[in-house]
GROMACS .gro file of C-alpha atoms in nm:
model
  243
    1MET     CA    1  -0.525   5.199   8.242
    2ILE     CA    2  -0.553   5.579   8.213
    3PHE     CA    3  -0.342   5.769   8.464
    4ARG     CA    4  -0.504   6.044   8.672
    5PRO     CA    5  -0.345   6.250   8.948
    6VAL     CA    6  -0.526   6.216   9.282
    7LYS     CA    7  -0.782   6.476   9.389
    8GLY     CA    8  -0.613   6.799   9.490
    9GLU     CA    9  -0.304   6.711   9.287
   10ARG     CA   10  -0.516   6.743   8.971
   11GLU     CA   11  -0.610   7.102   9.054
   12ALA     CA   12  -0.251   7.181   9.152
   13SER     CA   13  -0.135   7.061   8.810
   14ILE     CA   14  -0.339   7.326   8.629
   15PRO     CA   15  -0.151   7.639   8.745
   16LEU     CA   16   0.174   7.459   8.665
   17ASN     CA   17   0.077   7.442   8.296
   18ARG     CA   18  -0.138   7.754   8.246
   19ALA     CA   19   0.127   7.922   8.033
   20ARG     CA   20   0.105   7.636   7.782
   21TRP     CA   21  -0.263   7.537   7.768
   22PRO     CA   22  -0.608   7.683   7.845
   23VAL     CA   23  -0.757   7.610   8.187
   24ALA     CA   24  -1.076   7.462   8.038
   25THR     CA   25  -0.880   7.216   7.825
   26MET     CA   26  -0.659   7.099   8.113
   27ALA     CA   27  -0.959   7.065   8.343
   28ARG     CA   28  -1.137   6.846   8.088
   29LEU     CA   29  -0.832   6.626   8.030
   30LEU     CA   30  -0.769   6.583   8.403
   31GLY     CA   31  -1.133   6.511   8.485
   32VAL     CA   32  -1.190   6.831   8.684
   33SER     CA   33  -1.478   7.072   8.631
   34THR     CA   34  -1.378   7.431   8.559
   35SER     CA   35  -1.602   7.554   8.840
   36GLY     CA   36  -1.446   7.299   9.075
   37TYR     CA   37  -1.098   7.422   8.987
   38TYR     CA   38  -1.184   7.786   9.059
   39ALA     CA   39  -1.356   7.683   9.383
   40TRP     CA   40  -1.035   7.501   9.479
   41LEU     CA   41  -0.838   7.820   9.410
   42VAL     CA   42  -1.038   8.031   9.655
   43ARG     CA   43  -1.081   7.763   9.922
   44GLU     CA   44  -0.928   7.846  10.259
   45PRO     CA   45  -0.583   7.683  10.268
   46SER     CA   46  -0.525   7.394  10.507
   47ARG     CA   47  -0.251   7.390  10.770
   48GLN     CA   48  -0.045   7.167  10.540
   49SER     CA   49  -0.082   7.401  10.242
   50ARG     CA   50   0.018   7.700  10.457
   51SER     CA   51   0.324   7.508  10.573
   52ASP     CA   52   0.404   7.417  10.212
   53ALA     CA   53   0.375   7.782  10.109
   54GLN     CA   54   0.621   7.891  10.380
   55LEU     CA   55   0.864   7.614  10.288
   56LEU     CA   56   0.835   7.695   9.918
   57THR     CA   57   0.927   8.058   9.989
   58ARG     CA   58   1.253   7.941  10.147
   59ILE     CA   59   1.313   7.692   9.864
   60ARG     CA   60   1.272   7.970   9.607
   61THR     CA   61   1.525   8.184   9.795
   62LEU     CA   62   1.782   7.904   9.808
   63HIS     CA   63   1.726   7.819   9.443
   64ALA     CA   64   1.770   8.184   9.341
   65SER     CA   65   2.082   8.229   9.556
   66SER     CA   66   2.237   7.926   9.382
   67ARG     CA   67   2.163   8.095   9.048
   68GLY     CA   68   1.932   7.814   8.958
   69THR     CA   69   2.192   7.540   9.002
   70TYR     CA   70   2.050   7.365   9.311
   71GLY     CA   71   1.815   7.074   9.261
   72ALA     CA   72   1.604   6.904   9.528
   73PRO     CA   73   1.890   6.703   9.690
   74ARG     CA   74   2.113   7.008   9.746
   75ILE     CA   75   1.828   7.230   9.861
   76HIS     CA   76   1.717   6.955  10.100
   77ALA     CA   77   2.072   6.934  10.238
   78GLN     CA   78   2.091   7.312  10.282
   79LEU     CA   79   1.757   7.318  10.463
   80ALA     CA   80   1.886   7.048  10.700
   81ARG     CA   81   2.195   7.258  10.772
   82GLU     CA   82   1.963   7.545  10.860
   83GLY     CA   83   1.770   7.323  11.099
   84VAL     CA   84   1.468   7.280  10.872
   85HIS     CA   85   1.400   6.907  10.885
   86VAL     CA   86   1.164   6.804  10.605
   87GLY     CA   87   1.154   6.509  10.370
   88ARG     CA   88   1.342   6.521  10.042
   89LYS     CA   89   1.033   6.400   9.856
   90ARG     CA   90   0.840   6.697   9.992
   91VAL     CA   91   1.109   6.936   9.868
   92ALA     CA   92   1.107   6.768   9.526
   93ARG     CA   93   0.726   6.785   9.509
   94LEU     CA   94   0.719   7.157   9.587
   95MET     CA   95   0.994   7.226   9.336
   96ARG     CA   96   0.798   7.042   9.067
   97ILE     CA   97   0.487   7.245   9.143
   98ALA     CA   98   0.691   7.568   9.131
   99ASP     CA   99   0.871   7.449   8.815
  100LEU     CA  100   1.213   7.487   8.980
  101ARG     CA  101   1.496   7.272   8.846
  102GLY     CA  102   1.864   7.228   8.919
  103ALA     CA  103   2.150   7.285   8.677
  104SER     CA  104   2.151   6.926   8.551
  105ARG     CA  105   1.906   6.913   8.265
  106ARG     CA  106   1.585   6.739   8.353
  107ARG     CA  107   1.526   6.429   8.146
  108TRP     CA  108   1.205   6.489   7.959
  109PRO     CA  109   1.039   6.185   7.806
  110HIS     CA  110   1.089   6.109   7.439
  111THR     CA  111   0.763   6.068   7.251
  112THR     CA  112   0.936   5.944   6.934
  113ARG     CA  113   1.156   5.634   6.941
  114GLN     CA  114   1.261   5.468   6.617
  115ARG     CA  115   1.323   5.101   6.557
  116ALA     CA  116   1.635   5.025   6.355
  117ARG     CA  117   1.464   4.775   6.123
  118ALA     CA  118   1.115   4.921   6.121
  119ARG     CA  119   0.917   4.918   5.798
  120ARG     CA  120   0.842   5.283   5.726
  121ALA     CA  121   0.556   5.399   5.510
  122PRO     CA  122   0.627   5.640   5.222
  123ASP     CA  123   0.572   6.014   5.266
  124LEU     CA  124   0.244   6.077   5.083
  125VAL     CA  125   0.208   6.433   5.216
  126ARG     CA  126   0.551   6.598   5.167
  127ARG     CA  127   0.454   6.885   5.396
  128HIS     CA  128   0.146   6.974   5.189
  129PHE     CA  129  -0.100   6.979   5.477
  130ASN     CA  130  -0.407   7.065   5.271
  131ALA     CA  131  -0.729   6.873   5.213
  132GLU     CA  132  -1.033   6.955   5.001
  133GLY     CA  133  -1.272   6.795   5.245
  134PRO     CA  134  -1.298   6.601   5.573
  135ASN     CA  135  -1.161   6.249   5.615
  136ILE     CA  136  -0.909   6.285   5.332
  137LEU     CA  137  -0.597   6.352   5.538
  138TRP     CA  138  -0.543   6.288   5.908
  139VAL     CA  139  -0.229   6.351   6.112
  140ALA     CA  140  -0.141   6.169   6.434
  141ASP     CA  141   0.114   6.233   6.707
  142ALA     CA  142   0.165   6.219   7.084
  143THR     CA  143   0.289   6.455   7.354
  144TYR     CA  144   0.335   6.460   7.730
  145ILE     CA  145   0.166   6.670   7.998
  146PRO     CA  146   0.367   6.720   8.320
  147THR     CA  147   0.166   6.681   8.640
  148THR     CA  148   0.265   6.676   9.005
  149GLU     CA  149   0.236   6.295   8.994
  150GLY     CA  150   0.448   6.240   8.685
  151PHE     CA  151   0.386   6.253   8.312
  152LEU     CA  152   0.055   6.199   8.136
  153TYR     CA  153   0.074   6.109   7.767
  154LEU     CA  154  -0.177   6.228   7.510
  155ALA     CA  155  -0.213   6.072   7.163
  156VAL     CA  156  -0.431   6.244   6.904
  157VAL     CA  157  -0.561   6.205   6.549
  158LEU     CA  158  -0.640   6.538   6.378
  159ASP     CA  159  -0.840   6.599   6.060
  160VAL     CA  160  -0.643   6.839   5.839
  161PHE     CA  161  -0.950   6.988   5.669
  162SER     CA  162  -1.149   7.076   5.982
  163ARG     CA  163  -0.849   7.115   6.217
  164ARG     CA  164  -1.051   6.911   6.466
  165ILE     CA  165  -0.938   6.625   6.686
  166VAL     CA  166  -1.123   6.315   6.566
  167GLY     CA  167  -0.955   6.067   6.800
  168TRP     CA  168  -0.758   6.086   7.123
  169ALA     CA  169  -0.642   5.875   7.417
  170MET     CA  170  -0.445   5.933   7.738
  171SER     CA  171  -0.236   5.709   7.960
  172ASN     CA  172   0.077   5.699   8.175
  173HIS     CA  173   0.269   5.509   7.906
  174LEU     CA  174   0.370   5.547   7.542
  175TYR     CA  175   0.306   5.193   7.422
  176THR     CA  176   0.152   5.125   7.080
  177GLU     CA  177  -0.178   5.052   7.254
  178LEU     CA  178  -0.216   5.425   7.334
  179MET     CA  179  -0.187   5.523   6.967
  180LEU     CA  180  -0.422   5.242   6.866
  181ARG     CA  181  -0.689   5.370   7.105
  182ALA     CA  182  -0.668   5.718   6.954
  183LEU     CA  183  -0.690   5.569   6.603
  184ASP     CA  184  -0.982   5.346   6.701
  185MET     CA  185  -1.180   5.648   6.823
  186ALA     CA  186  -1.124   5.821   6.489
  187LEU     CA  187  -1.224   5.508   6.296
  188GLN     CA  188  -1.544   5.473   6.498
  189GLN     CA  189  -1.645   5.838   6.456
  190ARG     CA  190  -1.551   5.914   6.095
  191ARG     CA  191  -1.571   5.769   5.747
  192HIS     CA  192  -1.219   5.648   5.689
  193GLU     CA  193  -1.192   5.434   5.376
  194GLY     CA  194  -0.892   5.562   5.179
  195VAL     CA  195  -0.796   5.834   5.427
  196ILE     CA  196  -0.424   5.915   5.449
  197LEU     CA  197  -0.287   5.898   5.805
  198HIS     CA  198   0.039   6.094   5.837
  199THR     CA  199   0.266   6.030   6.139
  200ASP     CA  200   0.629   6.050   6.241
  201GLN     CA  201   0.858   5.746   6.237
  202GLY     CA  202   0.808   5.658   6.603
  203SER     CA  203   0.822   5.289   6.690
  204GLN     CA  204   0.455   5.292   6.786
  205TYR     CA  205   0.349   5.398   6.436
  206THR     CA  206   0.594   5.165   6.257
  207SER     CA  207   0.484   4.870   6.471
  208ILE     CA  208   0.325   4.562   6.317
  209ALA     CA  209   0.007   4.612   6.521
  210PHE     CA  210  -0.044   4.972   6.407
  211GLY     CA  211   0.024   4.887   6.043
  212ARG     CA  212  -0.220   4.596   6.059
  213ARG     CA  213  -0.494   4.816   6.204
  214CYS     CA  214  -0.448   5.067   5.922
  215ARG     CA  215  -0.467   4.796   5.655
  216GLU     CA  216  -0.778   4.642   5.808
  217ALA     CA  217  -0.950   4.983   5.810
  218GLY     CA  218  -0.843   5.080   5.459
  219VAL     CA  219  -0.626   5.365   5.590
  220GLN     CA  220  -0.315   5.469   5.394
  221PRO     CA  221  -0.015   5.522   5.627
  222SER     CA  222   0.224   5.810   5.550
  223MET     CA  223   0.540   5.902   5.739
  224GLY     CA  224   0.760   6.211   5.740
  225THR     CA  225   1.134   6.244   5.780
  226ALA     CA  226   1.278   6.111   6.105
  227GLY     CA  227   1.323   6.376   6.375
  228ASP     CA  228   1.182   6.665   6.171
  229ALA     CA  229   0.898   6.849   6.347
  230TYR     CA  230   0.804   7.030   6.026
  231ASP     CA  231   0.702   6.698   5.872
  232ASN     CA  232   0.415   6.681   6.120
  233ALA     CA  233   0.374   7.056   6.165
  234MET     CA  234  -0.001   7.052   6.216
  235CYS     CA  235   0.011   6.826   6.522
  236GLU     CA  236   0.311   7.019   6.654
  237SER     CA  237   0.107   7.338   6.619
  238PHE     CA  238  -0.186   7.181   6.802
  239PHE     CA  239   0.035   7.069   7.088
  240GLY     CA  240   0.177   7.421   7.105
  241THR     CA  241  -0.165   7.567   7.182
  242LEU     CA  242  -0.384   7.267   7.277
  243GLU     CA  243  -0.688   7.463   7.161
   0.00000   0.00000   0.00000
């Protein structure tokens, strides 16, 4: 099942990530029209949103006065001492929207997990990300998109020659099924016999199911060095801009 933030939360997720990705791209991925997003921006705020804005102003002040060390629990406790009685979940939600974190490092999800005894494909690319035509070399990877409801995961397959995404899928999990859906889209849309598919050594790509799908489709798996972003630089570059 594909994860979507609820209406209103989707729009609120866009300003949170504007520094990383274009508005039009985020709107499309979250199922929001660009015009609908801008209409949401100028809509008269509700009583709840005005209350949230006032509370967030105080939260920002407390966070700044703690030199960025206070997380939601400590800010919630300080608000209670000041006589401001609000739920801790509400404080945490507003801090997520404002991208405020405490001193303890936030645990971001890992998109690459290796299996100790996984069968890894050879590196057929060796960082030479060049192709003389389409459907000769594809690269695949996954990333996460933070939203106010949690993390949304995006798996893609990119054609090296055209620099275009030929397959993609989104969900609220990082199981092999997500990567298979992205691969299936690419297989359905493009000629793929003999194409090289370069990935990292994540457990999803070294799984039996993913390897079987590649063999059935006549795709040649290729894998870079474990934990080295440069070995899948093209996907890393795409995720850096999401253009």
